[in-house]
Amino acid sequence: MTISPGGVAEPEFTVVEPPRSIFRRKRFLGVFLPAGLVAVAGAIALFAGGVLALPLRDVVVVSGRLASKAEFFTDAEVRRILMAHGIQVSLDRAGSRDIAVNSIDGYDFVFPSGQPAALLIKQRLAQSGHRPAKTYKPFFSPIVLATYREYADVLAKPAAEPVATVQKAARQDTPPLYYDMPMDRFIGVIQRGTTWDRLAAPDRRLDNSNRVLAQTSDLCSSNSSATYLGLVAFVANGNVIPQTEADAVALARKIKPLLTAQGLPGDDLSRSYLAPDGQGLAPIAVIYEHQFLAHQLRALGQTGKVDDRRVLLYPAAQLQTVPEFLALTPEGERLGELITTDPHLRRRALELGFRVFEADDTLTTGQFAEFLTERHLPVPSSGIGDTETFLPSLPLLEKMITEIGEC
Amino acid sequence: MRTAALLVLLALLAGCVASPPEQVRLTVLADRDLADLRPLLDDLRRETGVELAMEYVDDPDVELASGRYRHDLAWPVTDRYLHLREKAEGRSNALPTSTTVMSSPLVVGVRPAAAARLGATPSWADIADRAAAGELRFGMTDPAGSGSGLAALVGVATAAAGTGGALTSEQVSCVALGGFLTGQVLRPRTSTELLAQFIARQDEVDAVVEHESTLLALNASGKLRAPLEIVYPRDGMMLSRFPLILLDPARRDGYQRATTWLQGERAQRWIMEHTSRRAADPALERPQRLRAPIGNALYFPDRQEVLDALLAAYRRLTSGGTHQVVFVLDYSASMAGPRVERLRAAFAALSGTGTGGFARFHLGETITVLRFAGTVLQQQEVTITGQSDVDSLAPVVAAAADGRGTAIWSALDQAYRSVRGDAVVVLMTDGENNAGISAAEFLGAGKRPVPTYAVALGEADPAELDGVARSTGGRVVEATEASLEAAVREIRGCR
C-alpha cells in the first residue's frame, strides 16, 4: 500500500507568506531566527535519523500477521532503520498456527515462528491458486525452558540423575546462566504428578505447591507449544518419531495428561515469565532463546549487570526453530529482502537475541557467539540442531495438536 | 508580536510533524471496575484519535456468553470464560485477539485484628479453617454473577483440591468448600456493592476477597477506620489480566492503535499510579505498593464443565440448608493400635485441634458419630454452633477399639435411619462383615439416596464396599493407616 504525500507522517513545508512588515522588525527576527534554526535543525535530525521519511519519498506501509517475531518489528531501532528505507510495518499479532489456519487475505506478509506453520500456509496458498510466497529466513532461535535460579538449583540438586546440569562451558566466577536438561528425566518428574515443594532436594525447598511442569502457550495457536509437544512426544516414545496416524494418535493420547495439567494456557507466556512476578506466574516457561537473551541484553544495558535470577534449561534433544517470513506481495518481498540482507538490521537481530545465519547459510554460532562475548554475556554451549529431526511429518503433527489441544 | 511569531513557528512545526490522526470510535463492552480508566482514555483519544466508547456493565461475560453484544471490543476482567466457551463450542482455532493491558491478583484484605489470628503468611487453607470455626467472616462477590468472584472461588477450590494441578471435573464434586463458605457473610453480585457493604459493616466483617488494586484503592479512600492488611495466600492466587478483546475483526486498525498506545510506557505508568493495577510491561519499575510478591498463580481449569460443577456446588453449599455428615466407624479389636490412633488423629484434625484447613467441621454442620463392632456400640450427634460442640465428640472416638465381630451393614443401616435431608455417610472399616445383615440385605431394603463413601483399611473387602458405595452414589477409597487422614480429607467435601 502506498501512501500519497500528506498521508502517514508525511512532512510538508508550508510556505507562509506573512506581511513583509513583520519580517522586517528586529524583535521578530530576534525570536524567529534562532527558533527557526532550531526547528530546521531538528527537522533535519529527524529525517536523517529515519524517524520521518524524506519529503519526496513515499512511505510504504507493509502489513503483516506474525507471532513472537513481532518483537523484532516493534523494536524502536528496527522501526527507525526501516523508516529510513521508507517502510513502516503494521503488525497484527496472532499465534503461528492461528495465522496458518485462518485467513491471511489483505496482508503483505506473514511471519509464523516455525516451519510447521509456514508449511501449512504454503500448502494452503498452493491449494487456493495463490502465487507462491517468497520465503526469507533472516534469523533463528531455539526453543528453551526458561526458569529461575532457585528452580534450576533444585532440579540440578540430586547427585544421581539430576534433571538439570550446569553447562560445561560455564565460567567459574559467575553463577551459571545455562543448564542442559535431559528431557526424559524431566518428563518422568511431570509424569509422577509431584509438586514443586515436594521435589526431593536435600537442603532446599521451593515454596510452590503447584505441579511440576513446563507452561506453554495455547497448543491450538502457538508454534513454541507445538514444538514442545513434538519434543515430549519424541522422548516419551523412546526417541522414535511416530510414522503412522494410528501411532501418532496413540502417542498423543499417552502424553496428553503431561501437556494439559497446566489447565487453560495463558497468553503472552514470555511476558508472564519476564514480569517482576514471573517466578510465581511461570516458573518454567517454554519460550524462545531470543526472548530470554533480549531481556538479558536489556538488563545489561540498563543496569550493567546480568539478571542472574533468570536462567535457561536447554533440552538435550535440541529444538531449532527457523521462523519463515513469507512475502505475499511485492511490498512484502521488499521487506523480506531488507531484513535478510541489510547489515544494520542483521546487527540489530543479534542485539535482540536472535542467532543469524552465517555467510554460508549454516546454523553455526560464529557471529552470535562473537556478539555475546563482546557484550560480556556468556555463550550457551548448546542451541544448535535441527528441529525437523524429531518433529513428525506435518499431517501427523497436526493430528497430535488437534488431538491434545482439542482444536 | 512575539506571540504571532511563535504561532507562525508552531504552525510550521505542526506542518512538519504530523497530520491529525484519523478519528475512530470503537464501542467497548467493559467491566464496571474499569471506570477508573476514564482520564487515560481521554488522553488516548486526544493522542491517537481512537475513542473507546465504554459501556460499563456489571458482568460483561453474561453478554459475551449470550452472543447478543453488538460492540466492537470487550474489556472484561479476564478472557478465560470467553476462551472456555469458544473452546467448548469448537472454535479453539480462532479465539478472538486479546491484549493484556494490566493485571491484578485476587487476594484477601484482612482487618489487622483478624490478620493476627491468621498468623504470618496464611494460606487459603488457614483462611478456610478460621472461617469454619466462625472466627473469620468475609465478603466475596457471588461467583454465579461475578467473574472475579468465580475466579476467586476457582482459586480457593484448586487450593482445597490440593493436587497442584488444574481443577478437574472429578475433583470438583468432592472439593471441601463448606468450611470456607461458612465465613462468607457478604455475597453481593458486584464489586461496588461488596465494597459499600463492607464499609458499612467494617466492625463486624473481618475480611474481603477482591483484586489487590481494589483493596489498595479502598485503603486509600479514607473510608476505613483502619487500613486492611493484604494477604497473598501462600497456596496460590488467581491473576486477572484485564485483556482488551477485539470482537469485530473489521475494527482491527483502531484496536491496534489503542492497544499499542495502552501498552506504551506512559499509559502503563499511569495505570500503576492511578489504578494500582500492575503494568503488563515487564520492564517498568513498579511503585512501592505494587512490589509485594504475589505468590504463585494457580492453574486454571481448561473445561467449562468444571466451572459449571463448581457453581452448582457453590449454590448447594450456600442455599442455607443444613448439612449432615454421618461417620460410621469400625471399633472392632482389629482396629486397635495404629489404625484407631490414625483415625483419632484424622478426627482431631477435622475438629480443629490441628490444622483442619478446608476439611474442618464447620458451623451449622450436623455431625453424627456411630461406633460399631458386632453391634452398634455408641451413637452421638451434634449440630455445631461453637468449638464446645465439636469437642463433645472427642470422647466418642477416644473410646477403646476392643469390640468383637464386624456388623458393617447393620451399622450402616442404623446410620441411614439417623439421616435427615442433605447428608453424606462416611464408613470406615478394616474387616469383612461377619455379623448382622448382609450387603445384599442392606441393598434389598430399598433405595439409599444418601451417598456413602467408604474408607477400606486392612482386610476390608474393597469390591463389596465399592458395590454398595456406588449404588448409593458414593465410592470407595482405599487407604493404609498412614494415608488414612488423607483419605478422610479426600472425601470430606463429597456431597
XYZ file of N, CA, C and O in Angstrom, chain B residues 399-457:
236
model
N -12.761 -43.675 72.742
C -13.066 -44.985 73.333
C -12.152 -46.067 72.755
O -11.640 -45.937 71.638
N -11.940 -47.130 73.522
C -11.051 -48.195 73.085
C -11.665 -48.990 71.939
O -12.878 -49.177 71.878
N -10.809 -49.450 71.031
C -11.270 -50.311 69.933
C -11.091 -51.753 70.387
O -10.019 -52.334 70.232
N -12.133 -52.310 71.001
C -11.987 -53.667 71.538
C -13.241 -54.503 71.311
O -13.461 -55.510 71.978
N -14.098 -54.051 70.380
C -15.355 -54.775 70.138
C -15.110 -56.105 69.438
O -14.085 -56.321 68.800
N -16.080 -57.040 69.590
C -15.992 -58.338 68.900
C -16.949 -58.335 67.719
O -18.057 -57.829 67.814
N -16.498 -58.917 66.628
C -17.358 -59.032 65.459
C -17.363 -57.751 64.629
O -16.885 -56.701 65.067
N -17.880 -57.885 63.380
C -17.938 -56.736 62.488
C -19.276 -56.773 61.749
O -19.456 -57.552 60.816
N -20.211 -55.921 62.199
C -21.533 -55.891 61.558
C -21.656 -54.620 60.735
O -22.355 -53.666 61.097
N -20.934 -54.630 59.583
C -20.845 -53.403 58.770
C -22.225 -52.936 58.299
O -22.609 -51.780 58.481
N -22.988 -53.903 57.740
C -24.208 -53.469 57.055
C -25.329 -53.147 58.027
O -26.120 -52.242 57.765
N -25.365 -53.809 59.169
C -26.360 -53.431 60.186
C -26.068 -52.033 60.711
O -26.973 -51.214 60.906
N -24.759 -51.757 60.926
C -24.377 -50.432 61.432
C -24.750 -49.365 60.410
O -25.311 -48.318 60.749
N -24.464 -49.662 59.142
C -24.767 -48.685 58.096
C -26.279 -48.450 58.005
O -26.738 -47.322 57.830
N -27.024 -49.563 58.164
C -28.479 -49.452 58.102
C -28.993 -48.535 59.209
O -29.832 -47.666 58.991
N -28.432 -48.702 60.410
C -28.854 -47.834 61.516
C -28.453 -46.376 61.254
O -29.199 -45.449 61.527
N -27.250 -46.193 60.689
C -26.788 -44.832 60.379
C -27.771 -44.141 59.441
O -28.107 -42.970 59.622
N -28.234 -44.889 58.452
C -29.160 -44.293 57.485
C -30.435 -43.814 58.160
O -31.064 -42.862 57.709
N -30.824 -44.489 59.248
C -32.053 -44.070 59.923
C -31.906 -42.727 60.641
O -32.877 -42.074 60.947
N -30.629 -42.322 60.881
C -30.436 -41.027 61.560
C -30.336 -39.875 60.563
O -30.219 -38.715 60.952
N -30.354 -40.208 59.263
C -30.149 -39.169 58.247
C -31.411 -38.333 58.047
O -32.501 -38.863 57.940
N -31.217 -37.010 58.042
C -32.322 -36.110 57.717
C -31.830 -35.148 56.629
O -30.874 -34.423 56.846
N -32.467 -35.149 55.514
C -32.153 -34.174 54.455
C -30.781 -34.385 53.816
O -30.328 -35.509 53.615
N -30.115 -33.250 53.537
C -28.844 -33.243 52.825
C -27.755 -33.858 53.706
O -27.405 -33.298 54.743
N -27.253 -35.002 53.300
C -26.284 -35.681 54.163
C -25.339 -36.533 53.346
O -25.552 -36.793 52.153
N -24.271 -36.962 53.994
C -23.328 -37.882 53.395
C -22.857 -38.823 54.498
O -22.781 -38.421 55.665
N -22.621 -40.090 54.133
C -22.188 -41.070 55.128
C -20.750 -41.463 54.833
O -20.394 -41.727 53.672
N -19.917 -41.460 55.865
C -18.526 -41.895 55.716
C -18.346 -43.163 56.544
O -18.518 -43.146 57.769
N -18.045 -44.270 55.870
C -17.895 -45.558 56.540
C -16.416 -45.928 56.567
O -15.738 -45.863 55.548
N -15.925 -46.310 57.769
C -14.526 -46.728 57.854
C -14.468 -48.107 58.482
O -14.970 -48.313 59.581
N -13.848 -49.060 57.767
C -13.762 -50.413 58.320
C -12.482 -51.095 57.854
O -11.911 -50.727 56.824
N -12.057 -52.095 58.655
C -10.839 -52.813 58.274
C -11.079 -54.322 58.190
O -10.150 -55.108 58.214
N -12.371 -54.711 58.158
C -12.602 -56.158 58.144
C -13.756 -56.537 57.248
O -14.363 -55.693 56.580
N -14.042 -57.848 57.224
C -15.178 -58.328 56.457
C -16.381 -58.472 57.362
O -16.262 -58.726 58.558
N -17.556 -58.292 56.773
C -18.796 -58.378 57.541
C -18.977 -59.815 58.066
O -18.952 -60.777 57.310
N -19.130 -59.978 59.403
C -19.343 -61.326 59.938
C -20.468 -61.361 60.968
O -20.600 -62.279 61.749
N -21.256 -60.295 61.001
C -22.404 -60.273 61.916
C -23.493 -59.424 61.299
O -23.239 -58.663 60.362
N -24.717 -59.557 61.798
C -25.822 -58.723 61.318
C -26.214 -59.052 59.889
O -25.955 -60.156 59.386
N -26.844 -58.089 59.215
C -27.368 -58.342 57.871
C -26.229 -58.354 56.847
O -25.126 -57.862 57.107
N -26.518 -58.916 55.663
C -25.517 -58.962 54.597
C -25.654 -57.709 53.719
O -26.637 -56.965 53.825
N -24.656 -57.536 52.859
C -24.695 -56.397 51.932
C -25.942 -56.472 51.061
O -26.598 -55.464 50.793
N -26.272 -57.699 50.606
C -27.450 -57.866 49.743
C -28.717 -57.465 50.479
O -29.589 -56.787 49.926
N -28.793 -57.872 51.764
C -29.977 -57.496 52.539
C -30.063 -55.974 52.714
O -31.129 -55.378 52.634
N -28.877 -55.388 52.950
C -28.836 -53.922 53.109
C -29.372 -53.243 51.854
O -30.214 -52.351 51.916
N -28.878 -53.708 50.698
C -29.293 -53.094 49.440
C -30.745 -53.412 49.119
O -31.449 -52.587 48.533
N -31.198 -54.604 49.530
C -32.560 -55.017 49.223
C -33.612 -54.248 50.004
O -34.790 -54.254 49.649
N -33.165 -53.557 51.057
C -34.122 -52.865 51.921
C -34.714 -51.621 51.275
O -35.539 -50.937 51.859
N -34.254 -51.291 50.093
C -34.832 -50.117 49.422
C -33.759 -49.176 48.932
O -32.566 -49.410 49.118
N -34.182 -48.114 48.286
C -33.271 -47.155 47.679
C -32.516 -46.388 48.763
O -33.080 -46.042 49.801
N -31.221 -46.178 48.547
C -30.401 -45.437 49.525
C -29.896 -44.171 48.838
O -28.837 -44.182 48.205
N -30.638 -43.094 48.916
C -30.277 -41.911 48.142
C -29.143 -41.072 48.756
O -28.692 -40.119 48.142
N -28.688 -41.434 49.953
C -27.605 -40.653 50.571
C -26.270 -41.307 50.228
O -26.074 -42.486 50.501
N -25.346 -40.575 49.603
C -24.102 -41.216 49.170
C -23.235 -41.692 50.342
O -23.100 -40.994 51.351
N -22.705 -42.878 50.200
C -21.788 -43.422 51.197
C -20.391 -43.494 50.599
O -20.207 -44.028 49.509
N -19.432 -42.931 51.306
C -18.030 -43.018 50.916
C -17.359 -43.946 51.904
O -17.444 -43.721 53.114
N -16.733 -44.993 51.395
C -16.157 -45.982 52.288
C -14.644 -45.916 52.262
O -14.036 -45.862 51.195
N -14.033 -45.882 53.441
C -12.577 -45.943 53.542
C -12.227 -47.371 53.917
O -12.595 -47.848 54.987
N -11.551 -48.086 53.021
C -11.248 -49.501 53.230
C -9.831 -49.668 53.741
O -8.866 -49.324 53.065
N -9.726 -50.197 54.961
C -8.411 -50.423 55.567
C -8.177 -51.918 55.689
O -9.124 -52.708 55.759
